[in-house]
Amino acid sequence: MLHFSSLGGQWSAKKIAIASLVAVIAALVVYFLLFRSAGKVIDNTEPIVSVEPAEIRDVNIYGEYVGRIRAQQFVEVRARVEGYLQKMLFKEGSYIQKGQTLFIIDPTIYAARVNKAAAQLNKAKAIAVKAKRDLDRIRPLYEANAASQLDLDNAVAAYEGATADVAVCEADLTQARLTLGYTSVQSPISGYISQRSADIGTLVGPSAQSLLATVVKSDTVRVDFSMTALDYLKSKSRNVTIGEDDSKRDWDPYVTITLADGKVYPFKGLVDFADPQVDPKTGTFGVRAEMPNPDRILLPGEFTKVKLLMDVRDSAVVVPQKALTIEKGAAFIFVVRPDSVVEKRFIETGPELGNEIVVERGLAGGENIVTEGFHKLRHGIKVRPFDSNDNPTKEPSDEK
């Protein structure tokens, strides 16, 4: 009896173990089936992408360069005669008028030369008067055969020599007066004057310290910058010649500049000159624009950032640069067709406009392009497009 009871207990334990093993296997099978089913659902989910339509609008094409401000007029005031500097008749850094006296150079020696030249002129005139009287006496005597031909010739020669001496003395007096006038140094233009370059009492002149100060006329300034030969070719391709007026276009190639604090200068300038040749050392050519400077905000000599309007494109197709992908030197974007199928489209790009870029060929205005989520896309798959407001533009379709 005991033997059979032991066998029955062992058989029951085996049944329990087999049942447990079957339950575990069944659980694993169910888990595998559920995981595979879930995997199929994930794999079959259509990618969600953000799209926006390609925009059509008129765009301005700019070029950016480094420019330098230059005064409209920059004149050096120099001493034209030698002497000791006696006076300075202006306040350094102030605005002066054209013809205003700035410096006085010791005029003593030059005044003496004027007096000497004037005395020599008076002497020459007196001699000329006497020679004229002698000639007037000799001529009637010669006609009456009371004087010889030699006497007449001597009288004529004396008179002509005296007249020539008068002319020489007059020229000497004029020169002496001009030289005396140079001792009063005047401003050749109106503008702001710099600090003096020579102190009072300094010997100045052509053979000494000649530079006395500089005068700057900067109510209008010039902006000089350089463009490349490639920029020139691009402008010519759009029938725009930098530096020349064109009545056929309704816009002008104006420039704007950025100040040192990052603000844009409120006035615009027009390009009025372009160098007709390229510098072979740099591969660039000089361009100049004139710009008003009524408040003297722009200082001659400073560097600034120049922005030049080079072209105006009408009805250009514009897309965000983030939608663009470069692959082996070629640019492409993903376009979502009306049936929500993605198309990989190679395009030809044009000028950049900040965070946007002009599309020259390969895309029409209004077509939906993928701006986010395109890294998981491939040509021909179906997607769930969302517009910029995160609203689905089309629900996924179950139709086959």
PDB file of C-alpha atoms in Angstrom, residues 58-215:
ATOM      1  CA  ASP A  58       9.814  89.825 -55.193  1.00  0.00           C
ATOM      2  CA  VAL A  59      13.236  89.678 -53.549  1.00  0.00           C
ATOM      3  CA  ASN A  60      16.181  92.035 -53.319  1.00  0.00           C
ATOM      4  CA  ILE A  61      19.604  90.539 -53.915  1.00  0.00           C
ATOM      5  CA  TYR A  62      22.372  92.135 -51.857  1.00  0.00           C
ATOM      6  CA  GLY A  63      26.130  91.836 -51.722  1.00  0.00           C
ATOM      7  CA  GLU A  64      28.047  92.493 -48.515  1.00  0.00           C
ATOM      8  CA  TYR A  65      31.523  94.023 -48.460  1.00  0.00           C
ATOM      9  CA  VAL A  66      33.956  95.794 -46.160  1.00  0.00           C
ATOM     10  CA  GLY A  67      34.036  99.518 -46.872  1.00  0.00           C
ATOM     11  CA  ARG A  68      35.987 102.527 -45.713  1.00  0.00           C
ATOM     12  CA  ILE A  69      34.594 106.009 -45.139  1.00  0.00           C
ATOM     13  CA  ARG A  70      36.360 108.841 -46.940  1.00  0.00           C
ATOM     14  CA  ALA A  71      35.682 112.562 -46.736  1.00  0.00           C
ATOM     15  CA  GLN A  72      34.314 114.287 -49.794  1.00  0.00           C
ATOM     16  CA  GLN A  73      37.213 116.743 -49.537  1.00  0.00           C
ATOM     17  CA  PHE A  74      40.372 116.414 -47.463  1.00  0.00           C
ATOM     18  CA  VAL A  75      42.737 119.355 -47.806  1.00  0.00           C
ATOM     19  CA  GLU A  76      46.123 119.850 -46.181  1.00  0.00           C
ATOM     20  CA  VAL A  77      46.841 123.418 -45.138  1.00  0.00           C
ATOM     21  CA  ARG A  78      50.554 124.087 -45.725  1.00  0.00           C
ATOM     22  CA  ALA A  79      52.873 127.063 -45.342  1.00  0.00           C
ATOM     23  CA  ARG A  80      53.878 128.421 -48.751  1.00  0.00           C
ATOM     24  CA  VAL A  81      56.502 130.823 -47.435  1.00  0.00           C
ATOM     25  CA  GLU A  82      59.184 130.404 -44.817  1.00  0.00           C
ATOM     26  CA  GLY A  83      58.979 132.206 -41.509  1.00  0.00           C
ATOM     27  CA  TYR A  84      58.142 131.919 -37.836  1.00  0.00           C
ATOM     28  CA  LEU A  85      54.551 131.078 -36.959  1.00  0.00           C
ATOM     29  CA  GLN A  86      53.114 134.046 -35.074  1.00  0.00           C
ATOM     30  CA  LYS A  87      49.391 133.407 -34.549  1.00  0.00           C
ATOM     31  CA  MET A  88      46.699 130.738 -34.732  1.00  0.00           C
ATOM     32  CA  LEU A  89      43.247 132.232 -35.346  1.00  0.00           C
ATOM     33  CA  PHE A  90      40.901 129.233 -34.979  1.00  0.00           C
ATOM     34  CA  LYS A  91      39.706 126.699 -32.436  1.00  0.00           C
ATOM     35  CA  GLU A  92      40.931 123.197 -33.137  1.00  0.00           C
ATOM     36  CA  GLY A  93      38.154 120.840 -34.243  1.00  0.00           C
ATOM     37  CA  SER A  94      35.755 123.669 -35.072  1.00  0.00           C
ATOM     38  CA  TYR A  95      33.890 124.398 -38.289  1.00  0.00           C
ATOM     39  CA  ILE A  96      35.577 127.045 -40.454  1.00  0.00           C
ATOM     40  CA  GLN A  97      34.518 128.888 -43.569  1.00  0.00           C
ATOM     41  CA  LYS A  98      36.268 129.029 -46.912  1.00  0.00           C
ATOM     42  CA  GLY A  99      38.713 131.975 -46.949  1.00  0.00           C
ATOM     43  CA  GLN A 100      38.901 132.228 -43.167  1.00  0.00           C
ATOM     44  CA  THR A 101      42.376 133.187 -41.876  1.00  0.00           C
ATOM     45  CA  LEU A 102      43.903 130.335 -39.891  1.00  0.00           C
ATOM     46  CA  PHE A 103      47.568 131.226 -39.263  1.00  0.00           C
ATOM     47  CA  ILE A 104      49.815 134.270 -39.434  1.00  0.00           C
ATOM     48  CA  ILE A 105      53.462 133.830 -40.421  1.00  0.00           C
ATOM     49  CA  ASP A 106      55.903 136.648 -39.552  1.00  0.00           C
ATOM     50  CA  PRO A 107      55.372 139.076 -42.478  1.00  0.00           C
ATOM     51  CA  THR A 108      58.188 141.564 -41.707  1.00  0.00           C
ATOM     52  CA  ILE A 109      60.686 140.466 -44.333  1.00  0.00           C
ATOM     53  CA  TYR A 110      58.023 140.024 -46.975  1.00  0.00           C
ATOM     54  CA  ALA A 111      56.539 143.465 -46.294  1.00  0.00           C
ATOM     55  CA  ALA A 112      60.018 144.918 -46.740  1.00  0.00           C
ATOM     56  CA  ARG A 113      60.338 143.158 -50.085  1.00  0.00           C
ATOM     57  CA  VAL A 114      57.044 144.695 -51.169  1.00  0.00           C
ATOM     58  CA  ASN A 115      58.276 148.167 -50.237  1.00  0.00           C
ATOM     59  CA  LYS A 116      61.536 147.558 -52.098  1.00  0.00           C
ATOM     60  CA  ALA A 117      59.721 146.361 -55.201  1.00  0.00           C
ATOM     61  CA  ALA A 118      57.405 149.368 -55.058  1.00  0.00           C
ATOM     62  CA  ALA A 119      60.394 151.772 -54.834  1.00  0.00           C
ATOM     63  CA  GLN A 120      62.115 150.085 -57.766  1.00  0.00           C
ATOM     64  CA  LEU A 121      58.907 150.398 -59.753  1.00  0.00           C
ATOM     65  CA  ASN A 122      58.703 154.117 -59.023  1.00  0.00           C
ATOM     66  CA  LYS A 123      62.353 154.548 -60.088  1.00  0.00           C
ATOM     67  CA  ALA A 124      61.738 152.648 -63.316  1.00  0.00           C
ATOM     68  CA  LYS A 125      58.704 154.763 -64.062  1.00  0.00           C
ATOM     69  CA  ALA A 126      60.709 157.983 -63.541  1.00  0.00           C
ATOM     70  CA  ILE A 127      63.424 156.769 -65.896  1.00  0.00           C
ATOM     71  CA  ALA A 128      60.792 155.823 -68.451  1.00  0.00           C
ATOM     72  CA  VAL A 129      59.247 159.295 -68.233  1.00  0.00           C
ATOM     73  CA  LYS A 130      62.654 160.947 -68.834  1.00  0.00           C
ATOM     74  CA  ALA A 131      63.367 158.593 -71.758  1.00  0.00           C
ATOM     75  CA  LYS A 132      60.005 159.484 -73.282  1.00  0.00           C
ATOM     76  CA  ARG A 133      60.792 163.201 -72.997  1.00  0.00           C
ATOM     77  CA  ASP A 134      64.241 162.744 -74.578  1.00  0.00           C
ATOM     78  CA  LEU A 135      62.695 160.819 -77.461  1.00  0.00           C
ATOM     79  CA  ASP A 136      60.078 163.519 -77.966  1.00  0.00           C
ATOM     80  CA  ARG A 137      62.864 166.162 -78.209  1.00  0.00           C
ATOM     81  CA  ILE A 138      65.124 164.175 -80.552  1.00  0.00           C
ATOM     82  CA  ARG A 139      62.453 163.188 -83.062  1.00  0.00           C
ATOM     83  CA  PRO A 140      61.669 166.785 -84.319  1.00  0.00           C
ATOM     84  CA  LEU A 141      65.401 167.585 -84.445  1.00  0.00           C
ATOM     85  CA  TYR A 142      66.010 164.484 -86.530  1.00  0.00           C
ATOM     86  CA  GLU A 143      63.234 165.454 -88.918  1.00  0.00           C
ATOM     87  CA  ALA A 144      64.884 168.937 -89.255  1.00  0.00           C
ATOM     88  CA  ASN A 145      68.284 167.315 -89.889  1.00  0.00           C
ATOM     89  CA  ALA A 146      69.537 168.854 -86.624  1.00  0.00           C
ATOM     90  CA  ALA A 147      70.173 165.418 -85.045  1.00  0.00           C
ATOM     91  CA  SER A 148      71.737 162.306 -86.455  1.00  0.00           C
ATOM     92  CA  GLN A 149      70.180 158.876 -86.953  1.00  0.00           C
ATOM     93  CA  LEU A 150      72.381 157.597 -84.124  1.00  0.00           C
ATOM     94  CA  ASP A 151      70.920 160.122 -81.707  1.00  0.00           C
ATOM     95  CA  LEU A 152      67.387 159.029 -82.636  1.00  0.00           C
ATOM     96  CA  ASP A 153      68.231 155.333 -82.304  1.00  0.00           C
ATOM     97  CA  ASN A 154      69.771 155.858 -78.858  1.00  0.00           C
ATOM     98  CA  ALA A 155      66.727 157.772 -77.696  1.00  0.00           C
ATOM     99  CA  VAL A 156      64.339 155.060 -78.960  1.00  0.00           C
ATOM    100  CA  ALA A 157      66.421 152.315 -77.317  1.00  0.00           C
ATOM    101  CA  ALA A 158      66.556 154.184 -74.011  1.00  0.00           C
ATOM    102  CA  TYR A 159      62.800 154.649 -73.970  1.00  0.00           C
ATOM    103  CA  GLU A 160      62.035 151.034 -74.838  1.00  0.00           C
ATOM    104  CA  GLY A 161      64.515 149.788 -72.204  1.00  0.00           C
ATOM    105  CA  ALA A 162      62.953 152.027 -69.571  1.00  0.00           C
ATOM    106  CA  THR A 163      59.462 150.772 -70.481  1.00  0.00           C
ATOM    107  CA  ALA A 164      60.664 147.156 -70.155  1.00  0.00           C
ATOM    108  CA  ASP A 165      62.167 147.923 -66.753  1.00  0.00           C
ATOM    109  CA  VAL A 166      58.797 149.255 -65.624  1.00  0.00           C
ATOM    110  CA  ALA A 167      57.125 145.982 -66.631  1.00  0.00           C
ATOM    111  CA  VAL A 168      59.773 143.956 -64.775  1.00  0.00           C
ATOM    112  CA  CYS A 169      59.364 146.033 -61.655  1.00  0.00           C
ATOM    113  CA  GLU A 170      55.603 145.716 -61.807  1.00  0.00           C
ATOM    114  CA  ALA A 171      55.941 141.918 -61.989  1.00  0.00           C
ATOM    115  CA  ASP A 172      58.371 141.952 -59.059  1.00  0.00           C
ATOM    116  CA  LEU A 173      55.927 144.043 -57.029  1.00  0.00           C
ATOM    117  CA  THR A 174      53.062 141.661 -57.850  1.00  0.00           C
ATOM    118  CA  GLN A 175      55.152 138.656 -56.812  1.00  0.00           C
ATOM    119  CA  ALA A 176      56.240 140.360 -53.609  1.00  0.00           C
ATOM    120  CA  ARG A 177      52.649 141.185 -52.726  1.00  0.00           C
ATOM    121  CA  LEU A 178      51.564 137.572 -53.398  1.00  0.00           C
ATOM    122  CA  THR A 179      54.358 136.289 -51.193  1.00  0.00           C
ATOM    123  CA  LEU A 180      53.346 138.715 -48.473  1.00  0.00           C
ATOM    124  CA  GLY A 181      49.767 137.451 -48.812  1.00  0.00           C
ATOM    125  CA  TYR A 182      50.975 133.883 -48.189  1.00  0.00           C
ATOM    126  CA  THR A 183      51.981 134.926 -44.671  1.00  0.00           C
ATOM    127  CA  SER A 184      48.245 134.997 -43.927  1.00  0.00           C
ATOM    128  CA  VAL A 185      47.253 131.329 -44.296  1.00  0.00           C
ATOM    129  CA  GLN A 186      43.579 130.942 -45.239  1.00  0.00           C
ATOM    130  CA  SER A 187      41.299 127.913 -45.490  1.00  0.00           C
ATOM    131  CA  PRO A 188      40.758 126.730 -49.081  1.00  0.00           C
ATOM    132  CA  ILE A 189      37.399 125.060 -48.249  1.00  0.00           C
ATOM    133  CA  SER A 190      34.670 125.068 -45.637  1.00  0.00           C
ATOM    134  CA  GLY A 191      34.753 122.194 -43.176  1.00  0.00           C
ATOM    135  CA  TYR A 192      36.064 120.954 -39.855  1.00  0.00           C
ATOM    136  CA  ILE A 193      39.691 121.611 -39.051  1.00  0.00           C
ATOM    137  CA  SER A 194      42.078 119.309 -37.252  1.00  0.00           C
ATOM    138  CA  GLN A 195      44.477 120.223 -34.458  1.00  0.00           C
ATOM    139  CA  ARG A 196      47.474 122.299 -35.462  1.00  0.00           C
ATOM    140  CA  SER A 197      50.568 120.456 -36.659  1.00  0.00           C
ATOM    141  CA  ALA A 198      53.009 123.236 -35.696  1.00  0.00           C
ATOM    142  CA  ASP A 199      53.259 125.255 -32.511  1.00  0.00           C
ATOM    143  CA  ILE A 200      53.479 129.033 -32.307  1.00  0.00           C
ATOM    144  CA  GLY A 201      57.073 130.167 -32.806  1.00  0.00           C
ATOM    145  CA  THR A 202      57.992 127.226 -35.028  1.00  0.00           C
ATOM    146  CA  LEU A 203      59.906 127.906 -38.222  1.00  0.00           C
ATOM    147  CA  VAL A 204      57.577 126.813 -41.020  1.00  0.00           C
ATOM    148  CA  GLY A 205      57.790 126.823 -44.777  1.00  0.00           C
ATOM    149  CA  PRO A 206      58.547 124.654 -47.799  1.00  0.00           C
ATOM    150  CA  SER A 207      62.040 123.811 -46.531  1.00  0.00           C
ATOM    151  CA  ALA A 208      60.874 123.324 -42.920  1.00  0.00           C
ATOM    152  CA  GLN A 209      57.612 122.199 -41.325  1.00  0.00           C
ATOM    153  CA  SER A 210      55.075 122.936 -44.053  1.00  0.00           C
ATOM    154  CA  LEU A 211      51.967 121.058 -42.841  1.00  0.00           C
ATOM    155  CA  LEU A 212      49.975 123.277 -40.476  1.00  0.00           C
ATOM    156  CA  ALA A 213      46.571 121.544 -40.270  1.00  0.00           C
ATOM    157  CA  THR A 214      43.991 119.652 -42.317  1.00  0.00           C
ATOM    158  CA  VAL A 215      40.449 120.642 -43.237  1.00  0.00           C
TER     159      VAL A 215
END
